[in-house]
Amino acid sequence: MKVAIGSDHGGYELKEFLKSYFKENNVAFDDYGTHSKESVDYPDFGKKVAHAVLTNAYDFGIVICGTGIGISIAANKVKGIRAALVYNEETARLAKEHNNANIIALGGRTTSNEDAVKIVNAYMKAVFEERHQKRLDKIREIEGASHE
Ligand code: RB5
């Protein structure tokens, strides 16, 4: 399992917490920034993680801003990305089972460290249900994307 993770300043502390959790639990990751609490613009980091995920070098991505809203909107502008803003174990599981989300978005100011661990684990355990593929194909048609 390998994860691409990135955040703005609003998600920085939760990103750092998740990195330490991943290190303790032998989950490989690459950190696409930001690297401090200094104010930055979340689209820059949503874009970096989205492009990283599309290289297929990662199993999925995690993007974090204050609420998870802005950075999920930004990541979803990249063709081939299905970024899901998840806020509990059920939405995390369904983001994989139904939507085959390749990025999950978290809110650093709205999700506790403890909940974030539960959310990430629920997503990682879940398996995409093929019966939903036709809906993903329709999303791809909306994008006009020829890849993935
Ligand atoms: C930054 O202050 C904040 O707007 C950002 O982290 C995020 O919550 C936007 O959706």
PDB file of N, CA and C in Angstrom, residues 1 3 21-22 27 60 62 92-93 96 104 117-127:
ATOM      1  N   MET A   1       0.858  -1.201   0.000  1.00  0.00           N
ATOM      2  CA  MET A   1       0.000   0.000   0.000  1.00  0.00           C
ATOM      3  C   MET A   1       0.886   1.240   0.000  1.00  0.00           C
ATOM      4  N   VAL A   3       0.732   5.606  -0.462  1.00  0.00           N
ATOM      5  CA  VAL A   3      -0.181   6.740  -0.404  1.00  0.00           C
ATOM      6  C   VAL A   3       0.539   8.024  -0.806  1.00  0.00           C
ATOM      7  N   TYR A  21       1.446   8.208  11.870  1.00  0.00           N
ATOM      8  CA  TYR A  21       0.663   6.958  11.970  1.00  0.00           C
ATOM      9  C   TYR A  21       1.117   5.974  10.887  1.00  0.00           C
ATOM     10  N   PHE A  22       1.306   6.462   9.672  1.00  0.00           N
ATOM     11  CA  PHE A  22       1.741   5.573   8.578  1.00  0.00           C
ATOM     12  C   PHE A  22       3.125   4.979   8.874  1.00  0.00           C
ATOM     13  N   VAL A  27       2.973   1.853   6.470  1.00  0.00           N
ATOM     14  CA  VAL A  27       2.270   2.247   5.242  1.00  0.00           C
ATOM     15  C   VAL A  27       3.193   3.234   4.523  1.00  0.00           C
ATOM     16  N   PHE A  60      -3.633   5.205  -3.585  1.00  0.00           N
ATOM     17  CA  PHE A  60      -4.614   6.289  -3.481  1.00  0.00           C
ATOM     18  C   PHE A  60      -3.939   7.536  -2.937  1.00  0.00           C
ATOM     19  N   ILE A  62      -4.423  11.188  -0.393  1.00  0.00           N
ATOM     20  CA  ILE A  62      -5.147  11.871   0.689  1.00  0.00           C
ATOM     21  C   ILE A  62      -4.849  13.358   0.555  1.00  0.00           C
ATOM     22  N   ALA A  92     -16.246   6.794   4.184  1.00  0.00           N
ATOM     23  CA  ALA A  92     -14.945   6.342   3.672  1.00  0.00           C
ATOM     24  C   ALA A  92     -15.095   4.990   2.970  1.00  0.00           C
ATOM     25  N   ARG A  93     -15.819   4.076   3.610  1.00  0.00           N
ATOM     26  CA  ARG A  93     -16.022   2.741   3.019  1.00  0.00           C
ATOM     27  C   ARG A  93     -16.800   2.857   1.704  1.00  0.00           C
ATOM     28  N   LYS A  96     -15.025   4.050  -1.469  1.00  0.00           N
ATOM     29  CA  LYS A  96     -14.299   3.013  -2.216  1.00  0.00           C
ATOM     30  C   LYS A  96     -15.289   2.045  -2.871  1.00  0.00           C
ATOM     31  N   ILE A 104      -9.073  10.477  -1.125  1.00  0.00           N
ATOM     32  CA  ILE A 104     -10.015  10.896  -0.090  1.00  0.00           C
ATOM     33  C   ILE A 104      -9.558  12.240   0.461  1.00  0.00           C
ATOM     34  N   VAL A 117      -7.807   8.446  11.564  1.00  0.00           N
ATOM     35  CA  VAL A 117      -7.240   7.084  11.496  1.00  0.00           C
ATOM     36  C   VAL A 117      -8.337   6.077  11.170  1.00  0.00           C
ATOM     37  N   LYS A 118      -9.478   6.203  11.836  1.00  0.00           N
ATOM     38  CA  LYS A 118     -10.598   5.276  11.572  1.00  0.00           C
ATOM     39  C   LYS A 118     -11.072   5.410  10.125  1.00  0.00           C
ATOM     40  N   ILE A 119     -11.145   6.634   9.655  1.00  0.00           N
ATOM     41  CA  ILE A 119     -11.620   6.912   8.291  1.00  0.00           C
ATOM     42  C   ILE A 119     -10.660   6.307   7.257  1.00  0.00           C
ATOM     43  N   VAL A 120      -9.377   6.562   7.446  1.00  0.00           N
ATOM     44  CA  VAL A 120      -8.383   6.064   6.486  1.00  0.00           C
ATOM     45  C   VAL A 120      -8.374   4.535   6.464  1.00  0.00           C
ATOM     46  N   ASN A 121      -8.469   3.934   7.642  1.00  0.00           N
ATOM     47  CA  ASN A 121      -8.480   2.467   7.695  1.00  0.00           C
ATOM     48  C   ASN A 121      -9.734   1.885   7.057  1.00  0.00           C
ATOM     49  N   ALA A 122     -10.871   2.536   7.256  1.00  0.00           N
ATOM     50  CA  ALA A 122     -12.118   2.049   6.644  1.00  0.00           C
ATOM     51  C   ALA A 122     -11.997   2.093   5.122  1.00  0.00           C
ATOM     52  N   TYR A 123     -11.412   3.160   4.609  1.00  0.00           N
ATOM     53  CA  TYR A 123     -11.219   3.275   3.161  1.00  0.00           C
ATOM     54  C   TYR A 123     -10.244   2.193   2.665  1.00  0.00           C
ATOM     55  N   MET A 124      -9.132   2.004   3.374  1.00  0.00           N
ATOM     56  CA  MET A 124      -8.095   1.067   2.905  1.00  0.00           C
ATOM     57  C   MET A 124      -8.592  -0.379   2.915  1.00  0.00           C
ATOM     58  N   LYS A 125      -9.500  -0.692   3.817  1.00  0.00           N
ATOM     59  CA  LYS A 125     -10.033  -2.061   3.923  1.00  0.00           C
ATOM     60  C   LYS A 125     -11.080  -2.352   2.855  1.00  0.00           C
ATOM     61  N   ALA A 126     -11.718  -1.306   2.363  1.00  0.00           N
ATOM     62  CA  ALA A 126     -12.876  -1.482   1.467  1.00  0.00           C
ATOM     63  C   ALA A 126     -12.425  -1.902   0.067  1.00  0.00           C
ATOM     64  N   VAL A 127     -13.351  -2.557  -0.640  1.00  0.00           N
ATOM     65  CA  VAL A 127     -13.080  -3.051  -1.986  1.00  0.00           C
ATOM     66  C   VAL A 127     -14.171  -2.507  -2.919  1.00  0.00           C
TER      67      VAL A 127
END
